[in-house]
Coordinates of C-alpha atoms in Angstrom, one line a residue:
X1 CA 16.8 6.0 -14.4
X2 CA 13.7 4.7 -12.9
X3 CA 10.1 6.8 -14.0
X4 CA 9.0 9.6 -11.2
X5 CA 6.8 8.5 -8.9
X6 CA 4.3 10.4 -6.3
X7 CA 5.4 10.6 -2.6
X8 CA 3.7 11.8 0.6
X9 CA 5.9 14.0 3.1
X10 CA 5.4 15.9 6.2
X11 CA 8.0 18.4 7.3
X12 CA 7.8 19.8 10.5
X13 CA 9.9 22.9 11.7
X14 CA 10.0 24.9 14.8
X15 CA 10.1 28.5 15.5
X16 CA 9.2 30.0 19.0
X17 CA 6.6 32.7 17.2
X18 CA 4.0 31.7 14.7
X19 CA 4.9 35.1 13.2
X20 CA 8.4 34.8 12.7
X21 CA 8.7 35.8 8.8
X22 CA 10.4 32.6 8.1
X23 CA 7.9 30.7 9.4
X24 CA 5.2 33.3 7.7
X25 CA 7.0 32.9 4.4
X26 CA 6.9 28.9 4.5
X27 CA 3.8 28.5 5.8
X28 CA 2.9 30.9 2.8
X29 CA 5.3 28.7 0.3
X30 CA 3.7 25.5 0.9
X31 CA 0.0 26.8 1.0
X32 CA 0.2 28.6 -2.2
X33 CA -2.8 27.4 -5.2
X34 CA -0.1 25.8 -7.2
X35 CA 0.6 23.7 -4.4
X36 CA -2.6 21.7 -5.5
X37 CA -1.9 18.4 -7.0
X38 CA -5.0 15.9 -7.8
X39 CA -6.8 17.0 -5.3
X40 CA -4.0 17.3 -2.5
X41 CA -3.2 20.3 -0.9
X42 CA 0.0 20.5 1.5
X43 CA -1.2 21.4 4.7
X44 CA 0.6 24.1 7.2
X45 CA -0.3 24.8 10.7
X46 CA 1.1 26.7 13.5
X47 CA 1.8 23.9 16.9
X48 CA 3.1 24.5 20.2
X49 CA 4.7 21.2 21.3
X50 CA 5.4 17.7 19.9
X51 CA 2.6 16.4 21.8
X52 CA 0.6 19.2 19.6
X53 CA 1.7 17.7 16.4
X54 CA 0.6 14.1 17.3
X55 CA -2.9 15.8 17.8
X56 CA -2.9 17.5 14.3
X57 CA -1.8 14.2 12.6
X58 CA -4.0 12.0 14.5
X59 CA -6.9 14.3 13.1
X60 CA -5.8 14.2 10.2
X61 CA -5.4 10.3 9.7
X62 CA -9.2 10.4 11.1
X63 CA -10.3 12.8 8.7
X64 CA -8.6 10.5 5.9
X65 CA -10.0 7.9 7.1
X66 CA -13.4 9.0 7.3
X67 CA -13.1 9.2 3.5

């Protein structure tokens, strides 16, 4: 059995209203405090279209790389 190691995901999901209450109760799941780890946090947003979701990734690669 090899040791655990640390690994960066993204999930994305679709639902046709930001306040459908499985949407609510994921976004809710996955920004939760003990969702903290070293300093990451697993980020959650609301997007309307696959073109959308580049946009939010692009940003956030820039705002990484900014770092």
């Amino acid at each position: 059995m090899s040791k655990k190691q640390e690994v960066n995901c993204i999930f994305a999901v679709h639902f046709d209203d930001k306040d459908d209450p499985r949407y609510q109760r994921i976004a809710s799941l996955m920004t939760n405090a003990d969702m903290w780890r070293s300093g990451n946090l697993i980020y959650a947003s609301a997007l309307d279209s696959r073109d959308d979701l580049v946009k939010e990734l692009d940003k956030l690669k820039e705002s990484e790389d900014a770092k």
